[in-house]
Amino acid sequence: MNLIKFEDFSFKYSGQAQDFVLKDIDLEIDQGKFILLSGITGSGKTSLVRAMNGLIPQFYHGEMIGNVFVKGKNTREVPTSLLSKEVGLVFQNPENQLLAMNVEREIAFGPENLGIEWNEIDSRIKECLKVVNIEHLKKKAPFELSGGEQQRVAIASVLSLQPELIILDEPTSLLDPLGAIRILLLLKDLLQEKKVSTIIVIEHRLDLVLPLSDEIILIDKGRIIEQGKTHEVINGDIFLNIGLNIPKCVSVFQTLKNDKLYQGKLPLSVQESIEIIKMS
Ligand SMILES: Nc1ncnc2c1ncn2[C@@H]1O[C@H](COP(=O)(O)OP(=O)(O)OP(=O)(O)O)[C@@H](O)[C@H]1O
Ligand SMILES: [Mg+2]
């Protein structure tokens, strides 16, 4: 069974005069991958992930056509509080997500709402603090923390529900490059250590995220225009031509290709570029 399955799905927010924001989506997401969801601003990325845990249509109302299934459960029928056990969503601005008095309480919030026993909650708090490396912050109030620390707390508070899939909407947008690398590497570790089975990241810093991604989904004007392995997608025609912020190492080799000076695959990272140069 797919983790997530969109079937002939379209959506338009209520009160919105114009076109549907998500159109004719048939998409399947399977376990065990680090997936990059990419598209230009306004293309529908955030809306798409809202539909993956039932926020669309349960919280954001509108006209919905077709269905979305989370491990076979229809998101029209199963409440988001239950879907959050399968799909954890970390919003773009973690400040809006962090409401408790301190970090420990924040992590406990989700499991408490699901009526999980206190002993179990206590052990989940300890585990989550450790996994995202914020044990020293457990008594602090979220507003006392830096952007990177808040992002870790938001991730821990979603992990405490032990979801299979964790989705992060621009997790590094408030961070400097080093903070961004740290968060992205933390995500990769979560996957490798099997704390979650699948990760979907919306991320504009393609130079940082491409080397970590197994798969890319491209969205444009509300339609899924490509889904495939990272190397295949970046070497296809679409990726370079939809207005994304293409990393230098990719665009340099593309220029060489256009000038018939290079014929191989485009590299995903500076490291891969160096390997290519060494071999040539
Ligand atoms: N709550 C809402 N109500 C009405 N329209 C909305 C709502 N949220 C998003 N939209 C509209 O849906 C379209 C897609 O927006 P969405 O936020 O999904 O795009 P995005 O790809 O995440 O963009 P960005 O990269 O800027 O975050 C836009 O036209 C936007 O104005
Ligand atoms: Mg968005």
PDB file of C-alpha atoms and ligand atoms in Angstrom:
ATOM      1  CA  MET A   1       0.000   0.000   0.000  1.00  0.00           C
ATOM      2  CA  ASN A   2       1.222   3.522  -0.770  1.00  0.00           C
ATOM      3  CA  LEU A   3       1.909   5.819   2.135  1.00  0.00           C
ATOM      4  CA  ILE A   4       0.059   8.633   0.339  1.00  0.00           C
ATOM      5  CA  LYS A   5      -2.110   8.361  -2.737  1.00  0.00           C
ATOM      6  CA  PHE A   6      -3.788  11.237  -4.600  1.00  0.00           C
ATOM      7  CA  GLU A   7      -6.536  10.144  -6.993  1.00  0.00           C
ATOM      8  CA  ASP A   8      -7.814  12.625  -9.603  1.00  0.00           C
ATOM      9  CA  PHE A   9      -7.433  15.326  -6.999  1.00  0.00           C
ATOM     10  CA  SER A  10      -8.143  19.026  -7.557  1.00  0.00           C
ATOM     11  CA  PHE A  11      -8.693  21.774  -4.998  1.00  0.00           C
ATOM     12  CA  LYS A  12      -9.816  25.378  -4.888  1.00  0.00           C
ATOM     13  CA  TYR A  13      -9.886  27.409  -1.629  1.00  0.00           C
ATOM     14  CA  SER A  14     -13.328  28.710  -0.748  1.00  0.00           C
ATOM     15  CA  GLY A  15     -13.912  32.304  -1.696  1.00  0.00           C
ATOM     16  CA  GLN A  16     -11.192  32.102  -4.313  1.00  0.00           C
ATOM     17  CA  ALA A  17     -12.452  33.507  -7.570  1.00  0.00           C
ATOM     18  CA  GLN A  18      -9.742  32.196  -9.852  1.00  0.00           C
ATOM     19  CA  ASP A  19      -8.715  28.748 -11.010  1.00  0.00           C
ATOM     20  CA  PHE A  20      -8.143  25.605  -8.922  1.00  0.00           C
ATOM     21  CA  VAL A  21      -4.803  25.842  -7.045  1.00  0.00           C
ATOM     22  CA  LEU A  22      -4.178  22.081  -7.352  1.00  0.00           C
ATOM     23  CA  LYS A  23      -5.218  20.344 -10.562  1.00  0.00           C
ATOM     24  CA  ASP A  24      -5.695  16.749 -11.721  1.00  0.00           C
ATOM     25  CA  ILE A  25      -3.227  15.278  -9.262  1.00  0.00           C
ATOM     26  CA  ASP A  26      -2.462  11.577  -9.358  1.00  0.00           C
ATOM     27  CA  LEU A  27       0.473  11.016  -7.082  1.00  0.00           C
ATOM     28  CA  GLU A  28       1.797   8.091  -5.087  1.00  0.00           C
ATOM     29  CA  ILE A  29       4.345   8.359  -2.314  1.00  0.00           C
ATOM     30  CA  ASP A  30       6.084   5.270  -1.043  1.00  0.00           C
ATOM     31  CA  GLN A  31       8.095   4.554   2.064  1.00  0.00           C
ATOM     32  CA  GLY A  32      11.816   4.806   2.609  1.00  0.00           C
ATOM     33  CA  LYS A  33      12.728   7.947   0.713  1.00  0.00           C
ATOM     34  CA  PHE A  34      13.964  11.490   1.176  1.00  0.00           C
ATOM     35  CA  ILE A  35      11.789  13.442  -1.245  1.00  0.00           C
ATOM     36  CA  LEU A  36      12.227  17.023  -2.399  1.00  0.00           C
ATOM     37  CA  LEU A  37       9.045  18.851  -3.414  1.00  0.00           C
ATOM     38  CA  SER A  38      10.039  21.753  -5.614  1.00  0.00           C
ATOM     39  CA  GLY A  39       8.342  24.451  -7.659  1.00  0.00           C
ATOM     40  CA  ILE A  40       8.393  28.216  -7.979  1.00  0.00           C
ATOM     41  CA  THR A  41       6.593  30.485  -5.529  1.00  0.00           C
ATOM     42  CA  GLY A  42       2.819  30.132  -5.688  1.00  0.00           C
ATOM     43  CA  SER A  43       2.998  26.832  -7.589  1.00  0.00           C
ATOM     44  CA  GLY A  44       1.004  24.989  -4.883  1.00  0.00           C
ATOM     45  CA  LYS A  45       3.641  23.226  -2.730  1.00  0.00           C
ATOM     46  CA  THR A  46       2.208  24.243   0.638  1.00  0.00           C
ATOM     47  CA  SER A  47      -1.326  23.487  -0.530  1.00  0.00           C
ATOM     48  CA  LEU A  48      -0.239  20.039  -1.735  1.00  0.00           C
ATOM     49  CA  VAL A  49       1.248  19.101   1.641  1.00  0.00           C
ATOM     50  CA  ARG A  50      -1.824  20.476   3.443  1.00  0.00           C
ATOM     51  CA  ALA A  51      -3.770  17.877   1.492  1.00  0.00           C
ATOM     52  CA  MET A  52      -1.431  15.108   2.690  1.00  0.00           C
ATOM     53  CA  ASN A  53      -2.542  15.228   6.322  1.00  0.00           C
ATOM     54  CA  GLY A  54      -6.167  16.275   5.889  1.00  0.00           C
ATOM     55  CA  LEU A  55      -5.723  20.001   6.701  1.00  0.00           C
ATOM     56  CA  ILE A  56      -7.228  20.340   3.215  1.00  0.00           C
ATOM     57  CA  PRO A  57     -10.243  19.852   3.268  1.00  0.00           C
ATOM     58  CA  GLN A  58     -10.866  19.649   7.033  1.00  0.00           C
ATOM     59  CA  PHE A  59      -9.282  22.925   8.120  1.00  0.00           C
ATOM     60  CA  TYR A  60      -8.886  24.777   4.818  1.00  0.00           C
ATOM     61  CA  HIS A  61     -12.292  24.535   3.204  1.00  0.00           C
ATOM     62  CA  GLY A  62     -12.997  24.719  -0.480  1.00  0.00           C
ATOM     63  CA  GLU A  63     -14.025  22.733  -3.495  1.00  0.00           C
ATOM     64  CA  MET A  64     -12.283  19.366  -3.544  1.00  0.00           C
ATOM     65  CA  ILE A  65     -12.502  16.868  -6.368  1.00  0.00           C
ATOM     66  CA  GLY A  66     -11.136  13.313  -6.068  1.00  0.00           C
ATOM     67  CA  ASN A  67      -9.559  11.760  -2.978  1.00  0.00           C
ATOM     68  CA  VAL A  68      -6.379  11.550  -0.951  1.00  0.00           C
ATOM     69  CA  PHE A  69      -5.534   8.429   1.042  1.00  0.00           C
ATOM     70  CA  VAL A  70      -3.036   8.185   3.894  1.00  0.00           C
ATOM     71  CA  LYS A  71      -2.170   4.495   4.285  1.00  0.00           C
ATOM     72  CA  GLY A  72      -5.533   3.727   2.760  1.00  0.00           C
ATOM     73  CA  LYS A  73      -7.456   6.149   5.015  1.00  0.00           C
ATOM     74  CA  ASN A  74      -9.521   8.737   3.174  1.00  0.00           C
ATOM     75  CA  THR A  75      -8.574  12.262   4.337  1.00  0.00           C
ATOM     76  CA  ARG A  76     -12.186  13.361   3.903  1.00  0.00           C
ATOM     77  CA  GLU A  77     -13.285  10.868   6.556  1.00  0.00           C
ATOM     78  CA  VAL A  78     -10.513  10.385   9.124  1.00  0.00           C
ATOM     79  CA  PRO A  79      -9.915  13.399  11.454  1.00  0.00           C
ATOM     80  CA  THR A  80      -6.586  15.242  11.114  1.00  0.00           C
ATOM     81  CA  SER A  81      -5.789  14.444  14.768  1.00  0.00           C
ATOM     82  CA  LEU A  82      -5.659  10.744  13.818  1.00  0.00           C
ATOM     83  CA  LEU A  83      -3.937  11.343  10.477  1.00  0.00           C
ATOM     84  CA  SER A  84      -1.199  13.191  12.394  1.00  0.00           C
ATOM     85  CA  LYS A  85      -0.127   9.803  13.786  1.00  0.00           C
ATOM     86  CA  GLU A  86       0.896   8.888  10.224  1.00  0.00           C
ATOM     87  CA  VAL A  87       1.870  12.262   8.743  1.00  0.00           C
ATOM     88  CA  GLY A  88       3.641  14.986  10.715  1.00  0.00           C
ATOM     89  CA  LEU A  89       3.726  18.447   9.179  1.00  0.00           C
ATOM     90  CA  VAL A  90       6.238  21.091  10.267  1.00  0.00           C
ATOM     91  CA  PHE A  91       5.134  24.538   9.130  1.00  0.00           C
ATOM     92  CA  GLN A  92       7.307  27.117   7.457  1.00  0.00           C
ATOM     93  CA  ASN A  93       7.464  29.375  10.506  1.00  0.00           C
ATOM     94  CA  PRO A  94       7.929  27.176  13.598  1.00  0.00           C
ATOM     95  CA  GLU A  95       6.984  30.065  15.905  1.00  0.00           C
ATOM     96  CA  ASN A  96       3.366  29.632  14.834  1.00  0.00           C
ATOM     97  CA  GLN A  97       3.504  25.955  15.744  1.00  0.00           C
ATOM     98  CA  LEU A  98       5.071  26.298  19.205  1.00  0.00           C
ATOM     99  CA  LEU A  99       2.498  27.185  21.829  1.00  0.00           C
ATOM    100  CA  ALA A 100       3.464  25.445  25.084  1.00  0.00           C
ATOM    101  CA  MET A 101       5.232  26.916  28.136  1.00  0.00           C
ATOM    102  CA  ASN A 102       8.400  24.972  27.612  1.00  0.00           C
ATOM    103  CA  VAL A 103      10.039  22.552  25.205  1.00  0.00           C
ATOM    104  CA  GLU A 104       9.103  19.417  27.163  1.00  0.00           C
ATOM    105  CA  ARG A 105       5.438  20.438  27.294  1.00  0.00           C
ATOM    106  CA  GLU A 106       5.556  21.238  23.592  1.00  0.00           C
ATOM    107  CA  ILE A 107       6.755  17.734  22.750  1.00  0.00           C
ATOM    108  CA  ALA A 108       4.149  16.187  25.073  1.00  0.00           C
ATOM    109  CA  PHE A 109       1.265  18.159  23.541  1.00  0.00           C
ATOM    110  CA  GLY A 110       0.476  15.893  20.563  1.00  0.00           C
ATOM    111  CA  PRO A 111       0.649  12.545  22.421  1.00  0.00           C
ATOM    112  CA  GLU A 112      -1.387  14.005  25.329  1.00  0.00           C
ATOM    113  CA  ASN A 113      -4.135  15.018  22.930  1.00  0.00           C
ATOM    114  CA  LEU A 114      -4.283  11.482  21.629  1.00  0.00           C
ATOM    115  CA  GLY A 115      -4.736  10.155  25.168  1.00  0.00           C
ATOM    116  CA  ILE A 116      -1.439   8.278  25.263  1.00  0.00           C
ATOM    117  CA  GLU A 117      -0.379   7.076  28.738  1.00  0.00           C
ATOM    118  CA  TRP A 118       1.925   9.341  30.744  1.00  0.00           C
ATOM    119  CA  ASN A 119       4.762   6.753  31.060  1.00  0.00           C
ATOM    120  CA  GLU A 120       4.823   6.365  27.316  1.00  0.00           C
ATOM    121  CA  ILE A 121       4.716  10.148  26.785  1.00  0.00           C
ATOM    122  CA  ASP A 122       7.603  10.590  29.206  1.00  0.00           C
ATOM    123  CA  SER A 123       9.780   8.118  27.324  1.00  0.00           C
ATOM    124  CA  ARG A 124       8.849   9.719  23.976  1.00  0.00           C
ATOM    125  CA  ILE A 125       9.845  13.167  25.298  1.00  0.00           C
ATOM    126  CA  LYS A 126      13.268  11.847  26.333  1.00  0.00           C
ATOM    127  CA  GLU A 127      13.770  10.054  23.016  1.00  0.00           C
ATOM    128  CA  CYS A 128      12.723  13.065  20.884  1.00  0.00           C
ATOM    129  CA  LEU A 129      14.893  15.500  22.852  1.00  0.00           C
ATOM    130  CA  LYS A 130      17.823  13.185  22.243  1.00  0.00           C
ATOM    131  CA  VAL A 131      17.148  12.531  18.566  1.00  0.00           C
ATOM    132  CA  VAL A 132      17.091  16.225  17.641  1.00  0.00           C
ATOM    133  CA  ASN A 133      19.830  17.040  20.129  1.00  0.00           C
ATOM    134  CA  ILE A 134      18.049  19.579  22.349  1.00  0.00           C
ATOM    135  CA  GLU A 135      18.149  17.838  25.744  1.00  0.00           C
ATOM    136  CA  HIS A 136      19.764  20.955  27.239  1.00  0.00           C
ATOM    137  CA  LEU A 137      16.780  23.106  26.148  1.00  0.00           C
ATOM    138  CA  LYS A 138      13.969  21.065  27.689  1.00  0.00           C
ATOM    139  CA  LYS A 139      12.940  23.625  30.333  1.00  0.00           C
ATOM    140  CA  LYS A 140      13.218  26.661  28.044  1.00  0.00           C
ATOM    141  CA  ALA A 141      10.242  28.528  26.605  1.00  0.00           C
ATOM    142  CA  PRO A 142      10.042  28.302  22.798  1.00  0.00           C
ATOM    143  CA  PHE A 143      10.229  32.110  22.428  1.00  0.00           C
ATOM    144  CA  GLU A 144      13.631  32.102  24.185  1.00  0.00           C
ATOM    145  CA  LEU A 145      15.153  29.938  21.451  1.00  0.00           C
ATOM    146  CA  SER A 146      16.992  30.722  18.214  1.00  0.00           C
ATOM    147  CA  GLY A 147      15.411  29.965  14.829  1.00  0.00           C
ATOM    148  CA  GLY A 148      17.409  26.743  14.445  1.00  0.00           C
ATOM    149  CA  GLU A 149      16.528  25.616  17.974  1.00  0.00           C
ATOM    150  CA  GLN A 150      12.847  26.370  17.374  1.00  0.00           C
ATOM    151  CA  GLN A 151      12.988  24.350  14.170  1.00  0.00           C
ATOM    152  CA  ARG A 152      14.384  21.388  16.152  1.00  0.00           C
ATOM    153  CA  VAL A 153      11.627  21.724  18.753  1.00  0.00           C
ATOM    154  CA  ALA A 154       8.999  21.784  15.996  1.00  0.00           C
ATOM    155  CA  ILE A 155      10.530  18.621  14.499  1.00  0.00           C
ATOM    156  CA  ALA A 156      10.655  16.940  17.934  1.00  0.00           C
ATOM    157  CA  SER A 157       7.016  17.832  18.640  1.00  0.00           C
ATOM    158  CA  VAL A 158       5.971  16.177  15.382  1.00  0.00           C
ATOM    159  CA  LEU A 159       8.248  13.152  15.954  1.00  0.00           C
ATOM    160  CA  SER A 160       6.630  12.518  19.341  1.00  0.00           C
ATOM    161  CA  LEU A 161       3.579  11.204  17.487  1.00  0.00           C
ATOM    162  CA  GLN A 162       5.892   8.679  15.796  1.00  0.00           C
ATOM    163  CA  PRO A 163       4.617   9.428  12.282  1.00  0.00           C
ATOM    164  CA  GLU A 164       5.755   7.376   9.303  1.00  0.00           C
ATOM    165  CA  LEU A 165       6.087  10.455   7.153  1.00  0.00           C
ATOM    166  CA  ILE A 166       7.376  13.845   8.195  1.00  0.00           C
ATOM    167  CA  ILE A 167       6.837  16.815   5.899  1.00  0.00           C
ATOM    168  CA  LEU A 168       8.764  20.048   6.323  1.00  0.00           C
ATOM    169  CA  ASP A 169       7.678  23.216   4.564  1.00  0.00           C
ATOM    170  CA  GLU A 170      10.820  25.315   4.010  1.00  0.00           C
ATOM    171  CA  PRO A 171      12.504  24.233   7.256  1.00  0.00           C
ATOM    172  CA  THR A 172      15.587  26.354   6.665  1.00  0.00           C
ATOM    173  CA  SER A 173      14.052  29.604   5.435  1.00  0.00           C
ATOM    174  CA  LEU A 174      14.829  31.425   8.698  1.00  0.00           C
ATOM    175  CA  LEU A 175      18.286  29.948   9.127  1.00  0.00           C
ATOM    176  CA  ASP A 176      21.790  30.872   7.985  1.00  0.00           C
ATOM    177  CA  PRO A 177      23.576  28.399   5.649  1.00  0.00           C
ATOM    178  CA  LEU A 178      25.264  26.490   8.483  1.00  0.00           C
ATOM    179  CA  GLY A 179      21.980  26.203  10.443  1.00  0.00           C
ATOM    180  CA  ALA A 180      20.306  25.064   7.221  1.00  0.00           C
ATOM    181  CA  ILE A 181      22.880  22.324   6.596  1.00  0.00           C
ATOM    182  CA  ARG A 182      22.537  21.126  10.199  1.00  0.00           C
ATOM    183  CA  ILE A 183      18.747  20.801   9.947  1.00  0.00           C
ATOM    184  CA  LEU A 184      18.902  19.013   6.584  1.00  0.00           C
ATOM    185  CA  LEU A 185      21.544  16.576   7.868  1.00  0.00           C
ATOM    186  CA  LEU A 186      19.406  15.961  10.961  1.00  0.00           C
ATOM    187  CA  LEU A 187      16.544  14.980   8.638  1.00  0.00           C
ATOM    188  CA  LYS A 188      18.759  12.603   6.709  1.00  0.00           C
ATOM    189  CA  ASP A 189      19.850  11.032  10.032  1.00  0.00           C
ATOM    190  CA  LEU A 190      16.201  10.576  11.072  1.00  0.00           C
ATOM    191  CA  LEU A 191      15.650   8.575   7.932  1.00  0.00           C
ATOM    192  CA  GLN A 192      18.842   6.544   8.220  1.00  0.00           C
ATOM    193  CA  GLU A 193      18.164   5.721  11.859  1.00  0.00           C
ATOM    194  CA  LYS A 194      14.598   4.767  10.887  1.00  0.00           C
ATOM    195  CA  LYS A 195      12.953   7.275  13.227  1.00  0.00           C
ATOM    196  CA  VAL A 196      10.647   7.991  10.289  1.00  0.00           C
ATOM    197  CA  SER A 197      10.175   5.987   7.109  1.00  0.00           C
ATOM    198  CA  THR A 198       9.812   8.902   4.680  1.00  0.00           C
ATOM    199  CA  ILE A 199      10.633  12.604   4.547  1.00  0.00           C
ATOM    200  CA  ILE A 200       9.216  15.242   2.212  1.00  0.00           C
ATOM    201  CA  VAL A 201      10.948  18.605   2.198  1.00  0.00           C
ATOM    202  CA  ILE A 202       9.950  21.809   0.460  1.00  0.00           C
ATOM    203  CA  GLU A 203      13.229  23.640   0.142  1.00  0.00           C
ATOM    204  CA  HIS A 204      14.489  26.496  -2.010  1.00  0.00           C
ATOM    205  CA  ARG A 205      18.162  25.881  -1.231  1.00  0.00           C
ATOM    206  CA  LEU A 206      18.611  23.264  -3.898  1.00  0.00           C
ATOM    207  CA  ASP A 207      22.390  23.301  -3.545  1.00  0.00           C
ATOM    208  CA  LEU A 208      22.006  21.937  -0.007  1.00  0.00           C
ATOM    209  CA  VAL A 209      19.070  19.588  -0.476  1.00  0.00           C
ATOM    210  CA  LEU A 210      19.743  17.939  -3.864  1.00  0.00           C
ATOM    211  CA  PRO A 211      22.669  15.815  -2.633  1.00  0.00           C
ATOM    212  CA  LEU A 212      20.449  14.455   0.172  1.00  0.00           C
ATOM    213  CA  SER A 213      17.354  13.689  -1.933  1.00  0.00           C
ATOM    214  CA  ASP A 214      16.409  10.290  -3.343  1.00  0.00           C
ATOM    215  CA  GLU A 215      13.477  11.588  -5.337  1.00  0.00           C
ATOM    216  CA  ILE A 216      12.111  14.896  -6.661  1.00  0.00           C
ATOM    217  CA  ILE A 217       8.514  15.928  -7.247  1.00  0.00           C
ATOM    218  CA  LEU A 218       8.105  19.040  -9.398  1.00  0.00           C
ATOM    219  CA  ILE A 219       4.943  21.101  -9.248  1.00  0.00           C
ATOM    220  CA  ASP A 220       4.018  23.963 -11.558  1.00  0.00           C
ATOM    221  CA  LYS A 221       0.786  25.989 -11.624  1.00  0.00           C
ATOM    222  CA  GLY A 222      -0.875  23.403  -9.384  1.00  0.00           C
ATOM    223  CA  ARG A 223       0.038  20.391 -11.525  1.00  0.00           C
ATOM    224  CA  ILE A 224       2.595  17.664 -10.827  1.00  0.00           C
ATOM    225  CA  ILE A 225       4.840  17.865 -13.867  1.00  0.00           C
ATOM    226  CA  GLU A 226       7.555  15.395 -12.864  1.00  0.00           C
ATOM    227  CA  GLN A 227       8.297  12.739 -10.252  1.00  0.00           C
ATOM    228  CA  GLY A 228      11.404  10.612 -10.313  1.00  0.00           C
ATOM    229  CA  LYS A 229      14.854   9.799  -9.005  1.00  0.00           C
ATOM    230  CA  THR A 230      16.931  12.904  -8.302  1.00  0.00           C
ATOM    231  CA  HIS A 231      19.533  12.237 -11.000  1.00  0.00           C
ATOM    232  CA  GLU A 232      16.867  11.492 -13.617  1.00  0.00           C
ATOM    233  CA  VAL A 233      14.877  14.639 -12.819  1.00  0.00           C
ATOM    234  CA  ILE A 234      17.807  17.040 -12.859  1.00  0.00           C
ATOM    235  CA  ASN A 235      18.992  15.528 -16.144  1.00  0.00           C
ATOM    236  CA  GLY A 236      15.532  15.841 -17.705  1.00  0.00           C
ATOM    237  CA  ASP A 237      14.282  18.841 -19.704  1.00  0.00           C
ATOM    238  CA  ILE A 238      11.785  20.181 -17.187  1.00  0.00           C
ATOM    239  CA  PHE A 239      13.927  20.828 -14.105  1.00  0.00           C
ATOM    240  CA  LEU A 240      16.126  23.478 -15.708  1.00  0.00           C
ATOM    241  CA  ASN A 241      13.258  25.297 -17.373  1.00  0.00           C
ATOM    242  CA  ILE A 242      10.635  26.096 -14.729  1.00  0.00           C
ATOM    243  CA  GLY A 243      12.390  29.007 -13.069  1.00  0.00           C
ATOM    244  CA  LEU A 244      13.965  27.230 -10.086  1.00  0.00           C
ATOM    245  CA  ASN A 245      17.079  28.529  -8.414  1.00  0.00           C
ATOM    246  CA  ILE A 246      19.437  26.022 -10.048  1.00  0.00           C
ATOM    247  CA  PRO A 247      22.669  25.313  -8.115  1.00  0.00           C
ATOM    248  CA  LYS A 248      25.854  26.615  -9.731  1.00  0.00           C
ATOM    249  CA  CYS A 249      27.389  23.153 -10.120  1.00  0.00           C
ATOM    250  CA  VAL A 250      24.383  22.048 -12.195  1.00  0.00           C
ATOM    251  CA  SER A 251      24.177  25.177 -14.354  1.00  0.00           C
ATOM    252  CA  VAL A 252      27.919  25.235 -15.089  1.00  0.00           C
ATOM    253  CA  PHE A 253      27.821  21.656 -16.400  1.00  0.00           C
ATOM    254  CA  GLN A 254      24.632  22.417 -18.325  1.00  0.00           C
ATOM    255  CA  THR A 255      26.422  25.308 -20.054  1.00  0.00           C
ATOM    256  CA  LEU A 256      29.303  22.960 -20.919  1.00  0.00           C
ATOM    257  CA  LYS A 257      26.724  20.519 -22.289  1.00  0.00           C
ATOM    258  CA  ASN A 258      25.055  23.192 -24.405  1.00  0.00           C
ATOM    259  CA  ASP A 259      28.471  24.112 -25.804  1.00  0.00           C
ATOM    260  CA  LYS A 260      29.112  20.419 -26.558  1.00  0.00           C
ATOM    261  CA  LEU A 261      32.077  20.392 -24.176  1.00  0.00           C
ATOM    262  CA  TYR A 262      30.536  17.826 -21.819  1.00  0.00           C
ATOM    263  CA  GLN A 263      28.203  14.916 -22.468  1.00  0.00           C
ATOM    264  CA  GLY A 264      27.788  13.128 -19.121  1.00  0.00           C
ATOM    265  CA  LYS A 265      25.268  13.440 -16.291  1.00  0.00           C
ATOM    266  CA  LEU A 266      24.797  16.753 -14.490  1.00  0.00           C
ATOM    267  CA  PRO A 267      26.316  16.641 -10.994  1.00  0.00           C
ATOM    268  CA  LEU A 268      24.166  17.066  -7.870  1.00  0.00           C
ATOM    269  CA  SER A 269      26.852  18.583  -5.704  1.00  0.00           C
ATOM    270  CA  VAL A 270      30.216  20.303  -5.716  1.00  0.00           C
ATOM    271  CA  GLN A 271      31.685  16.966  -4.642  1.00  0.00           C
ATOM    272  CA  GLU A 272      30.288  15.229  -7.728  1.00  0.00           C
ATOM    273  CA  SER A 273      31.528  18.101  -9.921  1.00  0.00           C
ATOM    274  CA  ILE A 274      35.039  17.588  -8.562  1.00  0.00           C
ATOM    275  CA  GLU A 275      34.828  13.853  -9.312  1.00  0.00           C
ATOM    276  CA  ILE A 276      33.796  14.604 -12.900  1.00  0.00           C
ATOM    277  CA  ILE A 277      36.634  17.099 -13.363  1.00  0.00           C
ATOM    278  CA  LYS A 278      39.156  14.633 -11.865  1.00  0.00           C
ATOM    279  CA  MET A 279      38.053  11.901 -14.265  1.00  0.00           C
ATOM    280  CA  SER A 280      38.126  14.069 -17.385  1.00  0.00           C
TER     281      SER A 280
HETATM  282  N1  LIG B   1      -5.524  29.781   2.741  1.00  0.00           N
HETATM  283  C1  LIG B   1      -5.621  30.159   1.455  1.00  0.00           C
HETATM  284  N2  LIG B   1      -6.747  30.718   0.969  1.00  0.00           N
HETATM  285  C2  LIG B   1      -6.851  31.079  -0.334  1.00  0.00           C
HETATM  286  N3  LIG B   1      -5.859  30.915  -1.236  1.00  0.00           N
HETATM  287  C3  LIG B   1      -4.717  30.357  -0.815  1.00  0.00           C
HETATM  288  C4  LIG B   1      -4.530  29.948   0.548  1.00  0.00           C
HETATM  289  N4  LIG B   1      -3.276  29.426   0.670  1.00  0.00           N
HETATM  290  C5  LIG B   1      -2.721  29.507  -0.550  1.00  0.00           C
HETATM  291  N5  LIG B   1      -3.566  30.059  -1.451  1.00  0.00           N
HETATM  292  C6  LIG B   1      -3.311  30.287  -2.886  1.00  0.00           C
HETATM  293  O1  LIG B   1      -2.966  29.038  -3.477  1.00  0.00           O
HETATM  294  C7  LIG B   1      -1.949  29.216  -4.453  1.00  0.00           C
HETATM  295  C8  LIG B   1      -0.790  28.291  -4.139  1.00  0.00           C
HETATM  296  O2  LIG B   1      -0.227  28.716  -2.913  1.00  0.00           O
HETATM  297  P1  LIG B   1       0.775  27.837  -2.063  1.00  0.00           P
HETATM  298  O3  LIG B   1       0.985  28.551  -0.780  1.00  0.00           O
HETATM  299  O4  LIG B   1       0.271  26.446  -2.011  1.00  0.00           O
HETATM  300  O5  LIG B   1       2.075  27.898  -2.995  1.00  0.00           O
HETATM  301  P2  LIG B   1       3.604  27.599  -2.652  1.00  0.00           P
HETATM  302  O6  LIG B   1       4.162  26.839  -3.804  1.00  0.00           O
HETATM  303  O7  LIG B   1       3.710  26.990  -1.308  1.00  0.00           O
HETATM  304  O8  LIG B   1       4.268  29.058  -2.643  1.00  0.00           O
HETATM  305  P3  LIG B   1       5.545  29.603  -1.801  1.00  0.00           P
HETATM  306  O9  LIG B   1       6.780  29.029  -2.462  1.00  0.00           O
HETATM  307  O10 LIG B   1       5.463  31.085  -2.003  1.00  0.00           O
HETATM  308  O11 LIG B   1       5.390  29.182  -0.381  1.00  0.00           O
HETATM  309  C9  LIG B   1      -1.574  30.688  -4.431  1.00  0.00           C
HETATM  310  O12 LIG B   1      -2.257  31.323  -5.498  1.00  0.00           O
HETATM  311  C10 LIG B   1      -2.115  31.183  -3.108  1.00  0.00           C
HETATM  312  O13 LIG B   1      -2.506  32.530  -3.175  1.00  0.00           O
HETATM  313 MG    MG B   2       4.632  27.541   0.504  1.00  0.00          MG
END
